[in-house]
Every structure is written in C-alpha cells, then in structure tokens.
Amino acid sequence: MSDCIFCKIASHEIPSEIVYEDEKICVYKDLSPQAPVHVLMIPKKHIESLDDVTEEDQELLGYMLYKVHDIVKLMGIENGYRVVSNNGEDAFQTVKHMHLHILGGRKFGWPPG
Ligand code: AMP
Ligand code: ZN
C-alpha cells in the first residue's frame, strides 16, 4: 500500500534498523523501544489488522509465529519474551499494517496495561 509506513520500511523506501528479512516478512527495531529488545515483525504483504486476514493468509501467519524463536535467538533474548499484536482501536493499534511486537530483556507484568 503506497502510503503505509511499514510497507515503505519493507520496501526500503524509508530507512529502519532491519534485523532480518526474507521474501515473506521483515523484522526491524521499534523506534520507541519498550524493552531492551523490541522489534516488530511484519508480513511484507499489506494486511491492515488480524481482522483483515483471509483464508489464503493462514500459511503466512503460521510462518510468522514459526520464525519468532529464530528472531529471539538472533536478538540474544534469554529467559523468555513477549509477543504482542495490537489490533483495532481499543488495543491502541497505531500503525494499520498488522505486526507482532517481540519484546525481551526484562520482566513483564501481567495483566498488560
Ligand atoms: P502499534 O501501536 O501496536 O500499532 O505499534 C506500532 C509501533 O510502531 C510502535 O511501537 C511504534 O513505536 C512503532 N513505529 C512507528 N513508526 C516506526 C518506524 N518508522 N520504525 C520503527 N518503528 C516504528
Ligand atoms: Zn502496509
């Protein structure tokens, strides 16, 4: 999508600290980190939120979760991590391109705020 900031990161139109990418996904450091390690994993395909996934996205979504532990290893996270996806207004999704936050390097509270 032409005016989507995350699509622009995935296509290298705007710079970001990409830590991993392949033909399906892109992973980069969050601009405003909420933990010692905080990266975002996006599908290169523009999908607005989990509300917008279709049957044909099942493999892509599975792939994203499958890759999480590789990213966790790559980023040197030990002792656990959190994966978060904010979807829609009540969850304060601010960028309308579906993404997974992968956070680690500190202890997290529960329930989340
Ligand atoms: P959410 O609020 O779940 O939609 O998360 C959006 C995340 O994107 C926030 O944590 C922002 O800090 C992050 N973010 C916004 N713009 C950029 C950018 N250009 N590069 C990296 N992270 C970004
Ligand atoms: Zn997009």
Short mmCIF file of N, CA and C and ligand atoms in Angstrom, two decimals:
data_model
loop_
_atom_site.label_atom_id
_atom_site.label_comp_id
_atom_site.label_asym_id
_atom_site.label_seq_id
_atom_site.Cartn_x
_atom_site.Cartn_y
_atom_site.Cartn_z
N MET A 1 0.85 -1.20 0.00
CA MET A 1 0.00 0.00 0.00
C MET A 1 0.89 1.25 0.00
N SER A 2 0.59 2.23 -0.86
CA SER A 2 1.54 3.29 -1.14
C SER A 2 1.79 4.25 0.04
N ASP A 3 0.77 4.49 0.88
CA ASP A 3 1.01 5.45 1.97
C ASP A 3 1.22 4.76 3.32
N CYS A 4 1.56 3.51 3.29
CA CYS A 4 1.75 2.76 4.55
C CYS A 4 3.22 2.78 4.95
N ILE A 5 3.49 3.28 6.13
CA ILE A 5 4.87 3.44 6.60
C ILE A 5 5.59 2.08 6.72
N PHE A 6 4.86 1.05 7.14
CA PHE A 6 5.50 -0.26 7.29
C PHE A 6 5.77 -0.91 5.93
N CYS A 7 4.90 -0.69 4.96
CA CYS A 7 5.19 -1.15 3.59
C CYS A 7 6.45 -0.45 3.07
N LYS A 8 6.58 0.82 3.41
CA LYS A 8 7.76 1.58 2.95
C LYS A 8 9.03 1.08 3.62
N ILE A 9 8.93 0.67 4.86
CA ILE A 9 10.10 0.07 5.53
C ILE A 9 10.46 -1.26 4.85
N ALA A 10 9.44 -2.07 4.58
CA ALA A 10 9.68 -3.38 3.95
C ALA A 10 10.28 -3.25 2.56
N SER A 11 9.94 -2.17 1.86
CA SER A 11 10.48 -1.99 0.50
C SER A 11 11.73 -1.10 0.50
N HIS A 12 12.23 -0.78 1.70
CA HIS A 12 13.44 0.01 1.89
C HIS A 12 13.29 1.44 1.37
N GLU A 13 12.05 1.91 1.23
CA GLU A 13 11.83 3.30 0.80
C GLU A 13 12.16 4.27 1.92
N ILE A 14 11.91 3.84 3.15
CA ILE A 14 12.36 4.65 4.29
C ILE A 14 13.25 3.78 5.17
N PRO A 15 14.27 4.42 5.75
CA PRO A 15 15.25 3.64 6.50
C PRO A 15 14.71 3.12 7.83
N SER A 16 15.22 1.97 8.22
CA SER A 16 14.92 1.46 9.56
C SER A 16 16.01 0.46 9.88
N GLU A 17 16.08 0.06 11.12
CA GLU A 17 17.10 -0.91 11.52
C GLU A 17 16.56 -2.32 11.35
N ILE A 18 16.65 -2.80 10.12
CA ILE A 18 16.16 -4.14 9.82
C ILE A 18 17.14 -5.17 10.38
N VAL A 19 16.60 -6.13 11.13
CA VAL A 19 17.47 -7.17 11.70
C VAL A 19 17.32 -8.50 10.96
N TYR A 20 16.22 -8.65 10.24
CA TYR A 20 16.00 -9.88 9.46
C TYR A 20 14.95 -9.60 8.39
N GLU A 21 15.15 -10.17 7.23
CA GLU A 21 14.07 -10.17 6.24
C GLU A 21 14.24 -11.33 5.27
N ASP A 22 13.13 -11.75 4.74
CA ASP A 22 13.13 -12.74 3.66
C ASP A 22 11.99 -12.38 2.73
N GLU A 23 11.60 -13.28 1.88
CA GLU A 23 10.58 -12.91 0.88
C GLU A 23 9.19 -12.66 1.48
N LYS A 24 8.98 -13.17 2.71
CA LYS A 24 7.64 -13.07 3.30
C LYS A 24 7.51 -12.04 4.42
N ILE A 25 8.58 -11.85 5.17
CA ILE A 25 8.49 -10.99 6.36
C ILE A 25 9.67 -10.04 6.48
N CYS A 26 9.48 -9.02 7.30
CA CYS A 26 10.56 -8.08 7.60
C CYS A 26 10.52 -7.84 9.12
N VAL A 27 11.69 -7.78 9.74
CA VAL A 27 11.77 -7.57 11.19
C VAL A 27 12.74 -6.42 11.44
N TYR A 28 12.30 -5.44 12.21
CA TYR A 28 13.14 -4.26 12.44
C TYR A 28 12.91 -3.72 13.84
N LYS A 29 13.88 -2.89 14.29
CA LYS A 29 13.81 -2.35 15.65
C LYS A 29 12.70 -1.31 15.75
N ASP A 30 11.94 -1.39 16.84
CA ASP A 30 10.91 -0.39 17.10
C ASP A 30 11.57 0.95 17.41
N LEU A 31 11.01 2.02 16.82
CA LEU A 31 11.54 3.38 17.02
C LEU A 31 11.45 3.82 18.48
N SER A 32 10.50 3.29 19.19
CA SER A 32 10.26 3.70 20.56
C SER A 32 10.25 2.45 21.46
N PRO A 33 11.45 1.88 21.70
CA PRO A 33 11.51 0.57 22.37
C PRO A 33 10.94 0.58 23.78
N GLN A 34 10.17 -0.45 24.07
CA GLN A 34 9.54 -0.59 25.39
C GLN A 34 10.24 -1.66 26.24
N ALA A 35 11.36 -2.14 25.77
CA ALA A 35 12.14 -3.17 26.47
C ALA A 35 13.55 -3.13 25.87
N PRO A 36 14.54 -3.72 26.54
CA PRO A 36 15.90 -3.72 25.99
C PRO A 36 15.95 -4.28 24.56
N VAL A 37 15.14 -5.29 24.28
CA VAL A 37 14.96 -5.74 22.89
C VAL A 37 13.50 -5.53 22.52
N HIS A 38 13.26 -4.80 21.46
CA HIS A 38 11.89 -4.57 20.99
C HIS A 38 11.94 -4.44 19.47
N VAL A 39 11.51 -5.51 18.80
CA VAL A 39 11.47 -5.49 17.34
C VAL A 39 10.04 -5.75 16.87
N LEU A 40 9.78 -5.33 15.65
CA LEU A 40 8.47 -5.55 15.03
C LEU A 40 8.65 -6.52 13.87
N MET A 41 7.76 -7.50 13.81
CA MET A 41 7.75 -8.42 12.68
C MET A 41 6.51 -8.14 11.86
N ILE A 42 6.70 -7.84 10.57
CA ILE A 42 5.54 -7.60 9.70
C ILE A 42 5.54 -8.57 8.52
N PRO A 43 4.34 -8.88 8.02
CA PRO A 43 4.31 -9.56 6.73
C PRO A 43 4.60 -8.53 5.66
N LYS A 44 5.33 -8.89 4.61
CA LYS A 44 5.58 -7.93 3.53
C LYS A 44 4.28 -7.59 2.81
N LYS A 45 3.35 -8.52 2.84
CA LYS A 45 2.02 -8.25 2.28
C LYS A 45 1.30 -7.26 3.19
N HIS A 46 0.67 -6.25 2.61
CA HIS A 46 -0.08 -5.29 3.43
C HIS A 46 -1.38 -5.92 3.92
N ILE A 47 -1.43 -6.15 5.22
CA ILE A 47 -2.66 -6.62 5.87
C ILE A 47 -2.91 -5.65 7.02
N GLU A 48 -4.07 -5.02 7.04
CA GLU A 48 -4.29 -3.94 8.00
C GLU A 48 -4.27 -4.43 9.46
N SER A 49 -5.01 -5.46 9.75
CA SER A 49 -5.02 -5.99 11.12
C SER A 49 -5.43 -7.46 11.05
N LEU A 50 -5.46 -8.12 12.20
CA LEU A 50 -5.88 -9.52 12.20
C LEU A 50 -7.34 -9.66 11.79
N ASP A 51 -8.09 -8.57 11.84
CA ASP A 51 -9.48 -8.59 11.34
C ASP A 51 -9.55 -8.77 9.83
N ASP A 52 -8.45 -8.50 9.17
CA ASP A 52 -8.46 -8.46 7.71
C ASP A 52 -7.81 -9.66 7.04
N VAL A 53 -7.38 -10.64 7.85
CA VAL A 53 -6.74 -11.79 7.24
C VAL A 53 -7.78 -12.67 6.53
N THR A 54 -7.31 -13.36 5.51
CA THR A 54 -8.19 -14.24 4.75
C THR A 54 -7.63 -15.66 4.84
N GLU A 55 -8.41 -16.58 4.32
CA GLU A 55 -8.01 -17.98 4.35
C GLU A 55 -6.62 -18.18 3.71
N GLU A 56 -6.36 -17.42 2.68
CA GLU A 56 -5.07 -17.58 1.98
C GLU A 56 -3.88 -17.08 2.80
N ASP A 57 -4.15 -16.35 3.91
CA ASP A 57 -3.07 -15.85 4.76
C ASP A 57 -2.65 -16.83 5.85
N GLN A 58 -3.34 -17.97 5.93
CA GLN A 58 -3.06 -18.91 7.03
C GLN A 58 -1.60 -19.34 7.08
N GLU A 59 -1.04 -19.64 5.94
CA GLU A 59 0.34 -20.11 5.89
C GLU A 59 1.30 -19.00 6.32
N LEU A 60 1.03 -17.79 5.85
CA LEU A 60 1.85 -16.63 6.20
C LEU A 60 1.83 -16.37 7.71
N LEU A 61 0.66 -16.45 8.30
CA LEU A 61 0.54 -16.21 9.74
C LEU A 61 1.27 -17.29 10.53
N GLY A 62 1.14 -18.52 10.08
CA GLY A 62 1.86 -19.62 10.72
C GLY A 62 3.36 -19.43 10.59
N TYR A 63 3.79 -18.98 9.42
CA TYR A 63 5.21 -18.74 9.18
C TYR A 63 5.75 -17.68 10.14
N MET A 64 4.97 -16.62 10.34
CA MET A 64 5.40 -15.55 11.25
C MET A 64 5.65 -16.11 12.66
N LEU A 65 4.71 -16.87 13.16
CA LEU A 65 4.90 -17.43 14.50
C LEU A 65 6.05 -18.43 14.53
N TYR A 66 6.18 -19.18 13.46
CA TYR A 66 7.28 -20.15 13.35
C TYR A 66 8.64 -19.45 13.43
N LYS A 67 8.73 -18.23 12.86
CA LYS A 67 10.01 -17.52 12.82
C LYS A 67 10.36 -16.80 14.12
N VAL A 68 9.39 -16.67 15.03
CA VAL A 68 9.64 -15.89 16.25
C VAL A 68 10.87 -16.40 17.00
N HIS A 69 10.99 -17.70 17.18
CA HIS A 69 12.10 -18.18 18.00
C HIS A 69 13.45 -17.95 17.33
N ASP A 70 13.47 -17.90 16.01
CA ASP A 70 14.72 -17.56 15.31
C ASP A 70 15.13 -16.12 15.62
N ILE A 71 14.13 -15.23 15.63
CA ILE A 71 14.41 -13.82 15.90
C ILE A 71 14.85 -13.64 17.37
N VAL A 72 14.18 -14.36 18.25
CA VAL A 72 14.53 -14.31 19.67
C VAL A 72 16.00 -14.70 19.86
N LYS A 73 16.41 -15.76 19.18
CA LYS A 73 17.81 -16.22 19.25
C LYS A 73 18.74 -15.17 18.66
N LEU A 74 18.36 -14.69 17.48
CA LEU A 74 19.17 -13.69 16.77
C LEU A 74 19.41 -12.45 17.64
N MET A 75 18.39 -12.05 18.39
CA MET A 75 18.49 -10.83 19.19
C MET A 75 19.11 -11.10 20.57
N GLY A 76 19.43 -12.36 20.84
CA GLY A 76 20.10 -12.70 22.09
C GLY A 76 19.20 -12.64 23.31
N ILE A 77 17.91 -12.80 23.10
CA ILE A 77 16.97 -12.78 24.24
C ILE A 77 17.07 -14.10 25.00
N GLU A 78 17.22 -13.99 26.32
CA GLU A 78 17.24 -15.18 27.16
C GLU A 78 16.16 -15.06 28.21
N ASN A 79 15.75 -16.17 28.77
CA ASN A 79 14.79 -16.16 29.90
C ASN A 79 13.38 -15.71 29.53
N GLY A 80 13.00 -15.81 28.31
CA GLY A 80 11.60 -15.52 27.96
C GLY A 80 11.41 -14.21 27.24
N TYR A 81 10.26 -14.08 26.67
CA TYR A 81 9.96 -12.89 25.85
C TYR A 81 8.46 -12.78 25.72
N ARG A 82 8.02 -11.65 25.19
CA ARG A 82 6.59 -11.46 24.97
C ARG A 82 6.35 -11.12 23.50
N VAL A 83 5.27 -11.70 22.96
CA VAL A 83 4.83 -11.40 21.59
C VAL A 83 3.44 -10.78 21.70
N VAL A 84 3.31 -9.58 21.13
CA VAL A 84 2.06 -8.82 21.26
C VAL A 84 1.61 -8.34 19.89
N SER A 85 0.32 -8.41 19.64
CA SER A 85 -0.23 -7.79 18.43
C SER A 85 -1.43 -6.95 18.82
N ASN A 86 -1.31 -5.65 18.65
CA ASN A 86 -2.41 -4.73 18.94
C ASN A 86 -3.28 -4.62 17.69
N ASN A 87 -4.57 -4.82 17.88
CA ASN A 87 -5.49 -4.78 16.73
C ASN A 87 -6.69 -3.91 17.07
N GLY A 88 -6.86 -2.87 16.29
CA GLY A 88 -8.04 -2.03 16.45
C GLY A 88 -7.90 -0.97 17.53
N GLU A 89 -8.98 -0.22 17.67
CA GLU A 89 -8.98 1.00 18.48
C GLU A 89 -8.72 0.75 19.98
N ASP A 90 -9.46 -0.19 20.56
CA ASP A 90 -9.32 -0.41 22.00
C ASP A 90 -7.93 -0.91 22.38
N ALA A 91 -7.26 -1.56 21.44
CA ALA A 91 -5.91 -2.07 21.71
C ALA A 91 -4.83 -1.05 21.35
N PHE A 92 -5.26 0.14 20.91
CA PHE A 92 -4.34 1.22 20.52
C PHE A 92 -3.40 0.82 19.39
N GLN A 93 -3.95 0.16 18.38
CA GLN A 93 -3.13 -0.08 17.19
C GLN A 93 -2.91 1.26 16.50
N THR A 94 -1.65 1.67 16.38
CA THR A 94 -1.36 2.99 15.81
C THR A 94 -0.92 2.91 14.36
N VAL A 95 -0.39 1.77 13.94
CA VAL A 95 0.01 1.62 12.54
C VAL A 95 -0.84 0.52 11.93
N LYS A 96 -1.53 0.87 10.87
CA LYS A 96 -2.54 -0.04 10.29
C LYS A 96 -1.92 -1.00 9.27
N HIS A 97 -0.86 -1.64 9.70
CA HIS A 97 -0.25 -2.76 8.96
C HIS A 97 0.08 -3.78 10.04
N MET A 98 -0.60 -4.90 9.98
CA MET A 98 -0.52 -5.90 11.05
C MET A 98 0.94 -6.22 11.41
N HIS A 99 1.23 -6.29 12.71
CA HIS A 99 2.60 -6.56 13.14
C HIS A 99 2.61 -7.27 14.47
N LEU A 100 3.69 -7.99 14.71
CA LEU A 100 3.95 -8.61 16.00
C LEU A 100 5.06 -7.83 16.69
N HIS A 101 4.81 -7.38 17.91
CA HIS A 101 5.88 -6.84 18.74
C HIS A 101 6.57 -8.04 19.39
N ILE A 102 7.88 -8.10 19.31
CA ILE A 102 8.65 -9.12 20.04
C ILE A 102 9.52 -8.38 21.04
N LEU A 103 9.24 -8.62 22.32
CA LEU A 103 9.91 -7.86 23.39
C LEU A 103 10.65 -8.80 24.32
N GLY A 104 11.83 -8.38 24.76
CA GLY A 104 12.58 -9.21 25.69
C GLY A 104 13.64 -8.41 26.41
N GLY A 105 14.32 -9.11 27.34
CA GLY A 105 15.42 -8.48 28.05
C GLY A 105 15.02 -7.86 29.39
N ARG A 106 13.76 -8.02 29.75
CA ARG A 106 13.32 -7.59 31.09
C ARG A 106 12.11 -8.43 31.50
N LYS A 107 11.69 -8.28 32.74
CA LYS A 107 10.48 -8.97 33.19
C LYS A 107 9.27 -8.14 32.82
N PHE A 108 8.18 -8.81 32.46
CA PHE A 108 6.95 -8.11 32.06
C PHE A 108 5.86 -8.39 33.08
N GLY A 109 5.01 -7.39 33.26
CA GLY A 109 3.90 -7.56 34.18
C GLY A 109 2.71 -8.23 33.49
N TRP A 110 1.81 -8.76 34.29
CA TRP A 110 0.57 -9.31 33.78
C TRP A 110 -0.53 -9.06 34.80
N PRO A 111 -1.72 -8.60 34.46
CA PRO A 111 -2.18 -8.35 33.09
C PRO A 111 -1.51 -7.12 32.47
N PRO A 112 -1.50 -7.07 31.12
CA PRO A 112 -0.91 -5.92 30.43
C PRO A 112 -1.78 -4.69 30.64
N GLY A 113 -1.21 -3.52 30.45
CA GLY A 113 -1.94 -2.27 30.66
C GLY A 113 -2.94 -2.00 29.56
P1 AMP B 1 1.05 -0.40 17.48
O1 AMP B 1 0.77 0.73 18.43
O2 AMP B 1 0.86 -1.74 18.05
O3 AMP B 1 0.35 -0.17 16.16
O4 AMP B 1 2.61 -0.34 17.21
C1 AMP B 1 3.22 0.49 16.29
C2 AMP B 1 4.67 0.53 16.66
O5 AMP B 1 5.39 1.02 15.55
C3 AMP B 1 5.01 1.46 17.84
O6 AMP B 1 5.65 0.70 18.84
C4 AMP B 1 5.96 2.50 17.22
O7 AMP B 1 6.99 2.86 18.10
C5 AMP B 1 6.48 1.77 16.00
N1 AMP B 1 6.90 2.58 14.89
C6 AMP B 1 6.21 3.59 14.29
N2 AMP B 1 6.91 4.08 13.25
C7 AMP B 1 8.05 3.36 13.17
C8 AMP B 1 9.19 3.37 12.32
N3 AMP B 1 9.30 4.23 11.30
N4 AMP B 1 10.18 2.47 12.55
C9 AMP B 1 10.09 1.60 13.56
N5 AMP B 1 9.05 1.53 14.40
C10 AMP B 1 8.04 2.39 14.22
ZN ZN B 2 1.47 -1.73 4.74
#
